[in-house]
Amino acid sequence: MADDVLIVENLVKHYAIRKGVVPKTVGYVRAVDGISFSIPRGKTLGLVGESGCGKTTTGRTVLRLVEPTGGRVIFDGHDLFALSEGEMRKLRREMQIIFQDPYGSLNPRMTVGAMIAEPILVHGILSDGDGDKTHNGPARQRARERVAELLDLVGLRSEHANRYPHEFSGGQRQRIGIARALALEPKLIVCDEAVSALDVSIQAQILNLLRDLQQRFNLTYLFIAHDLAVVKHISDRVAVMYLGEIVEEADTEEIFANPLHPYTQALLASIPVPVPRATRERVHLEGDVPTPINPPDGCRFHTRCPIAIDECKLAKPPLIEIGAGHRVRCIRTDVSAERANAPAGLSRK
């Protein structure tokens, strides 16, 4: 679509495995293996799946923090993988990332104000062309004023700019990370497990803050998470990853109401029931996730799928659209649809 800020086409990222005294490539880790999606301006795509499925690698490859093996990424009309390092540097201010660990992503030797101001000064956002490099020059004064504005935006006080990361709680540190991501007025923000390290009550505060900022500045989010309950709260669409591939994608309401891939159904069944002493039927998956070094032939989920048949082991199913923007990678959607529409099995003990 014309107003898609981010378009990802057949993205691939393989890591070479090298062994021997003279290092020799003996195989590849297929972290991301040909995924495609798009995000309209001002919207959020939730990317979910188990640890090791390739979510974080996808986010970092999209931003070219990790160089891709193949595919294309179109950001606001620019083919990112075709840009030179200098051209990419100019465009980076429009793409930012919020990391999972709110403490590990902050420099313990720098004050909060210095960390937030650093990208502003490096990119010359507030420069007036006078080449100001002095500690108290006009550009730095404007940067300090901008830092105070950003701290206020994320619910912190201006005097917090003089403190160090260890003086803040986890939720406050993540607010600092959000302020730093906003410093360059980006169009796209990759939220890499941005709330997974926080308490549940703090998660809600940060999610509400992200939604408010999105509405205020028309931000576009790629929201990476393993918690579907969190994704449901913030995402417009959801893409489910398994072993380097997208196995299902749909609007948030649709995927929660009508999950068609057995893996999506298993993820949804694992969400805790918010009713005291209530239980519901779980979808139990046999075995462990196969290695991305040597993924199974055919459907990659067939080794754990409760409805797999022999055909699933032979041919790799395509990601087909079954209506209303709902895409699924499964040849047994008729059976999985029956499972999705079966009674939930919710009962009290």
C-alpha positions as semicolon CSV with decimal commas, in nm:
position;residue;x (nm);y (nm);z (nm)
1;M;0,000;0,000;0,000
2;A;0,111;0,357;-0,067
3;D;0,102;0,452;0,301
4;D;0,299;0,154;0,431
5;V;0,595;0,289;0,627
6;L;0,769;-0,050;0,635
7;I;0,755;-0,324;0,371
8;V;0,956;-0,642;0,430
9;E;0,991;-0,881;0,137
10;N;1,134;-1,232;0,172
11;L;1,376;-1,129;0,450
12;V;1,650;-1,385;0,516
13;K;1,922;-1,391;0,782
14;H;2,148;-1,696;0,811
15;Y;2,447;-1,714;1,046
16;A;2,743;-1,917;0,925
17;I;2,875;-2,193;1,153
18;R;3,253;-2,215;1,131
19;K;3,474;-2,491;1,270
20;G;3,832;-2,609;1,249
21;V;4,179;-2,465;1,305
22;V;4,138;-2,289;0,975
23;P;3,774;-2,178;1,012
24;K;3,551;-2,339;0,753
25;T;3,177;-2,295;0,708
26;V;3,005;-2,624;0,794
27;G;2,647;-2,505;0,810
28;Y;2,410;-2,218;0,878
29;V;2,172;-2,113;1,152
30;R;1,854;-2,017;0,968
31;A;1,743;-1,747;1,212
32;V;1,506;-1,575;0,967
33;D;1,410;-1,772;0,660
34;G;1,207;-1,572;0,411
35;I;0,944;-1,364;0,589
36;S;0,730;-1,084;0,447
37;F;0,501;-0,828;0,607
38;S;0,413;-0,459;0,597
39;I;0,311;-0,195;0,852
40;P;0,090;0,103;0,762
41;R;0,180;0,446;0,894
42;G;0,070;0,501;1,252
43;K;-0,010;0,133;1,312
44;T;0,143;-0,151;1,516
45;L;0,238;-0,500;1,404
46;G;0,291;-0,744;1,689
47;L;0,552;-1,011;1,611
48;V;0,518;-1,306;1,851
49;G;0,662;-1,651;1,906
50;E;0,878;-1,862;2,135
51;S;1,234;-1,767;2,227
52;G;1,469;-1,851;1,942
53;C;1,209;-1,822;1,664
54;G;1,387;-1,523;1,504
55;K;1,181;-1,228;1,632
56;T;1,471;-1,017;1,762
57;T;1,687;-1,099;1,459
58;T;1,402;-0,979;1,238
59;G;1,378;-0,647;1,421
60;R;1,751;-0,581;1,411
61;T;1,787;-0,689;1,048
62;V;1,502;-0,458;0,947
63;L;1,702;-0,168;1,095
64;R;2,027;-0,299;0,946
65;L;2,182;-0,331;1,289
66;V;2,244;-0,682;1,156
67;E;2,326;-0,717;0,787
68;P;2,079;-0,940;0,597
69;T;2,151;-1,251;0,395
70;G;1,876;-1,173;0,147
71;G;1,546;-1,001;0,082
72;R;1,435;-0,638;0,071
73;V;1,323;-0,382;0,327
74;I;1,149;-0,069;0,202
75;F;1,128;0,204;0,463
76;D;0,924;0,512;0,371
77;G;1,011;0,460;0,004
78;H;1,382;0,382;0,060
79;D;1,533;0,041;-0,019
80;L;1,745;0,009;0,296
81;F;1,965;-0,276;0,174
82;A;2,065;-0,075;-0,135
83;L;2,185;0,229;0,064
84;S;2,548;0,308;0,134
85;E;2,672;0,342;0,492
86;G;2,659;0,722;0,467
87;E;2,307;0,722;0,325
88;M;2,197;0,477;0,591
89;R;2,341;0,696;0,864
90;K;2,128;0,990;0,753
91;L;1,816;0,775;0,754
92;R;1,879;0,616;1,095
93;R;1,728;0,911;1,281
94;E;1,389;0,807;1,142
95;M;1,421;0,448;1,274
96;Q;1,480;0,374;1,641
97;I;1,473;0,076;1,876
98;I;1,369;0,019;2,238
99;F;1,563;-0,271;2,388
100;Q;1,444;-0,548;2,619
101;D;1,679;-0,480;2,911
102;P;1,611;-0,127;3,037
103;Y;1,935;-0,126;3,241
104;G;2,172;-0,304;3,005
105;S;2,080;-0,065;2,723
106;L;2,185;0,240;2,927
107;N;2,544;0,353;2,985
108;P;2,603;0,345;3,363
109;R;2,874;0,612;3,333
110;M;2,654;0,872;3,167
111;T;2,376;1,080;3,315
112;V;2,028;1,038;3,175
113;G;2,042;1,385;3,023
114;A;2,371;1,311;2,846
115;M;2,239;0,985;2,702
116;I;1,923;1,141;2,563
117;A;2,110;1,447;2,430
118;E;2,385;1,244;2,261
119;P;2,190;1,140;1,947
120;I;2,048;1,493;1,918
121;L;2,399;1,639;1,910
122;V;2,549;1,365;1,691
123;H;2,283;1,411;1,424
124;G;2,289;1,790;1,453
125;I;1,913;1,809;1,502
126;L;1,930;2,142;1,687
127;S;2,239;2,280;1,517
128;D;2,224;2,626;1,363
129;G;2,524;2,564;1,142
130;D;2,772;2,744;1,369
131;G;2,968;2,427;1,438
132;D;2,905;2,461;1,809
133;K;3,121;2,208;1,997
134;T;3,156;2,380;2,332
135;H;3,013;2,243;2,653
136;N;2,781;2,539;2,709
137;G;2,721;2,652;2,352
138;P;2,377;2,736;2,209
139;A;2,324;2,390;2,051
140;R;2,389;2,216;2,381
141;Q;2,160;2,454;2,565
142;R;1,882;2,374;2,319
143;A;1,961;2,004;2,362
144;R;1,917;2,035;2,740
145;E;1,580;2,201;2,684
146;R;1,482;1,922;2,445
147;V;1,586;1,661;2,702
148;A;1,357;1,823;2,960
149;E;1,068;1,810;2,710
150;L;1,132;1,443;2,637
151;L;1,149;1,347;3,002
152;D;0,819;1,522;3,060
153;L;0,667;1,332;2,764
154;V;0,750;0,995;2,921
155;G;0,636;1,089;3,272
156;L;0,967;1,186;3,433
157;R;1,084;1,514;3,580
158;S;1,344;1,746;3,427
159;E;1,573;1,712;3,729
160;H;1,606;1,340;3,651
161;A;1,841;1,441;3,370
162;N;2,125;1,479;3,623
163;R;2,090;1,128;3,766
164;Y;2,250;0,798;3,662
165;P;2,069;0,480;3,550
166;H;2,125;0,292;3,878
167;E;1,915;0,553;4,059
168;F;1,597;0,451;3,875
169;S;1,353;0,159;3,888
170;G;1,306;-0,077;3,593
171;G;0,995;0,103;3,472
172;Q;1,167;0,442;3,494
173;R;1,467;0,309;3,300
174;Q;1,240;0,190;3,023
175;R;1,080;0,536;3,014
176;I;1,432;0,674;2,967
177;G;1,486;0,431;2,680
178;I;1,162;0,551;2,522
179;A;1,267;0,916;2,563
180;R;1,598;0,838;2,395
181;A;1,417;0,666;2,106
182;L;1,192;0,971;2,062
183;A;1,483;1,217;2,067
184;L;1,531;1,212;1,689
185;E;1,158;1,229;1,609
186;P;1,146;0,888;1,433
187;K;0,874;0,747;1,211
188;L;0,936;0,382;1,302
189;I;1,023;0,231;1,641
190;V;1,111;-0,135;1,691
191;C;1,004;-0,236;2,042
192;D;1,215;-0,545;2,115
193;E;1,047;-0,717;2,414
194;A;1,011;-0,366;2,558
195;V;0,800;-0,472;2,858
196;S;0,897;-0,836;2,917
197;A;1,146;-0,751;3,194
198;L;0,892;-0,544;3,391
199;D;0,629;-0,626;3,651
200;V;0,276;-0,667;3,518
201;S;0,148;-0,340;3,665
202;I;0,445;-0,152;3,518
203;Q;0,393;-0,327;3,184
204;A;0,046;-0,175;3,162
205;Q;0,182;0,173;3,231
206;I;0,450;0,142;2,961
207;L;0,203;0,000;2,707
208;N;-0,038;0,286;2,772
209;L;0,249;0,533;2,735
210;L;0,350;0,379;2,401
211;R;-0,010;0,400;2,276
212;D;-0,040;0,764;2,383
213;L;0,287;0,855;2,212
214;Q;0,178;0,672;1,896
215;Q;-0,144;0,869;1,876
216;R;0,032;1,197;1,950
217;F;0,319;1,161;1,701
218;N;0,167;0,914;1,448
219;L;0,440;0,660;1,525
220;T;0,466;0,319;1,360
221;Y;0,566;0,024;1,581
222;L;0,708;-0,320;1,517
223;F;0,628;-0,468;1,857
224;I;0,824;-0,786;1,931
225;A;0,702;-1,000;2,221
226;H;0,637;-1,354;2,338
227;D;0,332;-1,261;2,548
228;L;0,014;-1,264;2,341
229;A;-0,184;-1,088;2,612
230;V;0,053;-0,792;2,585
231;V;0,041;-0,796;2,205
232;K;-0,340;-0,796;2,210
233;H;-0,339;-0,469;2,406
234;I;-0,122;-0,269;2,167
235;S;-0,124;-0,427;1,819
236;D;-0,343;-0,362;1,515
237;R;-0,218;-0,680;1,344
238;V;-0,034;-0,986;1,475
239;A;0,220;-1,206;1,297
240;V;0,312;-1,538;1,461
241;M;0,665;-1,673;1,401
242;Y;0,789;-2,029;1,435
243;L;1,142;-2,143;1,355
244;G;1,228;-1,846;1,131
245;E;0,898;-1,833;0,942
246;I;0,567;-1,651;0,979
247;V;0,299;-1,918;1,023
248;E;-0,004;-1,689;1,066
249;E;-0,088;-1,321;1,029
250;A;-0,417;-1,135;1,073
251;D;-0,584;-0,839;1,239
252;T;-0,560;-0,867;1,617
253;E;-0,930;-0,927;1,676
254;E;-0,942;-1,187;1,399
255;I;-0,642;-1,387;1,516
256;F;-0,769;-1,401;1,874
257;A;-1,122;-1,492;1,770
258;N;-1,032;-1,733;1,488
259;P;-0,677;-1,873;1,516
260;L;-0,621;-2,124;1,236
261;H;-0,265;-2,247;1,276
262;P;-0,221;-2,515;1,546
263;Y;0,081;-2,327;1,685
264;T;-0,121;-2,006;1,724
265;Q;-0,394;-2,205;1,896
266;A;-0,138;-2,347;2,138
267;L;-0,003;-2,001;2,218
268;L;-0,351;-1,863;2,283
269;A;-0,441;-2,161;2,502
270;S;-0,139;-2,085;2,722
271;I;-0,270;-1,740;2,822
272;P;-0,376;-1,749;3,189
273;V;-0,750;-1,731;3,256
274;P;-0,841;-1,418;3,461
275;V;-1,104;-1,608;3,662
276;P;-1,022;-1,743;4,011
277;R;-1,001;-2,125;4,025
278;A;-1,098;-2,150;3,657
279;T;-0,926;-2,388;3,418
280;R;-0,952;-2,457;3,048
281;E;-0,830;-2,719;2,809
282;R;-0,467;-2,666;2,713
283;V;-0,313;-2,752;2,378
284;H;-0,013;-2,966;2,467
285;L;0,273;-2,966;2,216
286;E;0,496;-3,271;2,212
287;G;0,875;-3,241;2,205
288;D;1,106;-2,942;2,172
289;V;1,148;-2,680;1,903
290;P;1,370;-2,828;1,625
291;T;1,710;-2,672;1,565
292;P;1,724;-2,384;1,313
293;I;2,051;-2,537;1,188
294;N;1,861;-2,827;1,034
295;P;1,488;-2,749;1,030
296;P;1,245;-3,029;0,939
297;D;1,140;-3,087;0,581
298;G;0,789;-2,993;0,482
299;C;0,597;-2,796;0,744
300;R;0,842;-2,695;1,015
301;F;0,576;-2,743;1,281
302;H;0,482;-3,100;1,189
303;T;0,713;-3,257;1,451
304;R;0,498;-3,104;1,727
305;C;0,163;-3,057;1,554
306;P;-0,135;-3,250;1,699
307;I;-0,313;-3,267;1,360
308;A;-0,014;-3,340;1,131
309;I;-0,050;-3,598;0,853
310;D;0,209;-3,759;0,625
311;E;0,164;-3,487;0,362
312;C;0,279;-3,227;0,617
313;K;0,622;-3,395;0,623
314;L;0,671;-3,378;0,247
315;A;0,581;-3,035;0,111
316;K;0,644;-2,693;0,262
317;P;0,304;-2,519;0,285
318;P;0,282;-2,166;0,143
319;L;0,152;-1,871;0,343
320;I;-0,192;-1,843;0,185
321;E;-0,457;-1,577;0,234
322;I;-0,791;-1,719;0,336
323;G;-0,982;-1,391;0,345
324;A;-0,993;-1,050;0,516
325;G;-0,614;-1,022;0,530
326;H;-0,584;-1,347;0,727
327;R;-0,282;-1,549;0,613
328;V;-0,188;-1,894;0,742
329;R;0,082;-2,151;0,661
330;C;-0,110;-2,478;0,703
331;I;-0,269;-2,735;0,469
332;R;-0,518;-2,847;0,735
333;T;-0,702;-2,522;0,797
334;D;-1,034;-2,706;0,778
335;V;-0,942;-2,923;1,077
336;S;-0,774;-2,641;1,269
337;A;-1,083;-2,421;1,213
338;E;-1,298;-2,690;1,374
339;R;-1,060;-2,697;1,671
340;A;-1,071;-2,317;1,699
341;N;-1,452;-2,314;1,703
342;A;-1,482;-2,600;1,952
343;P;-1,602;-2,516;2,307
344;A;-1,329;-2,352;2,511
345;G;-1,360;-2,605;2,791
346;L;-1,359;-2,339;3,061
347;S;-1,468;-2,466;3,399
348;R;-1,435;-2,387;3,767
349;K;-1,276;-2,607;4,026
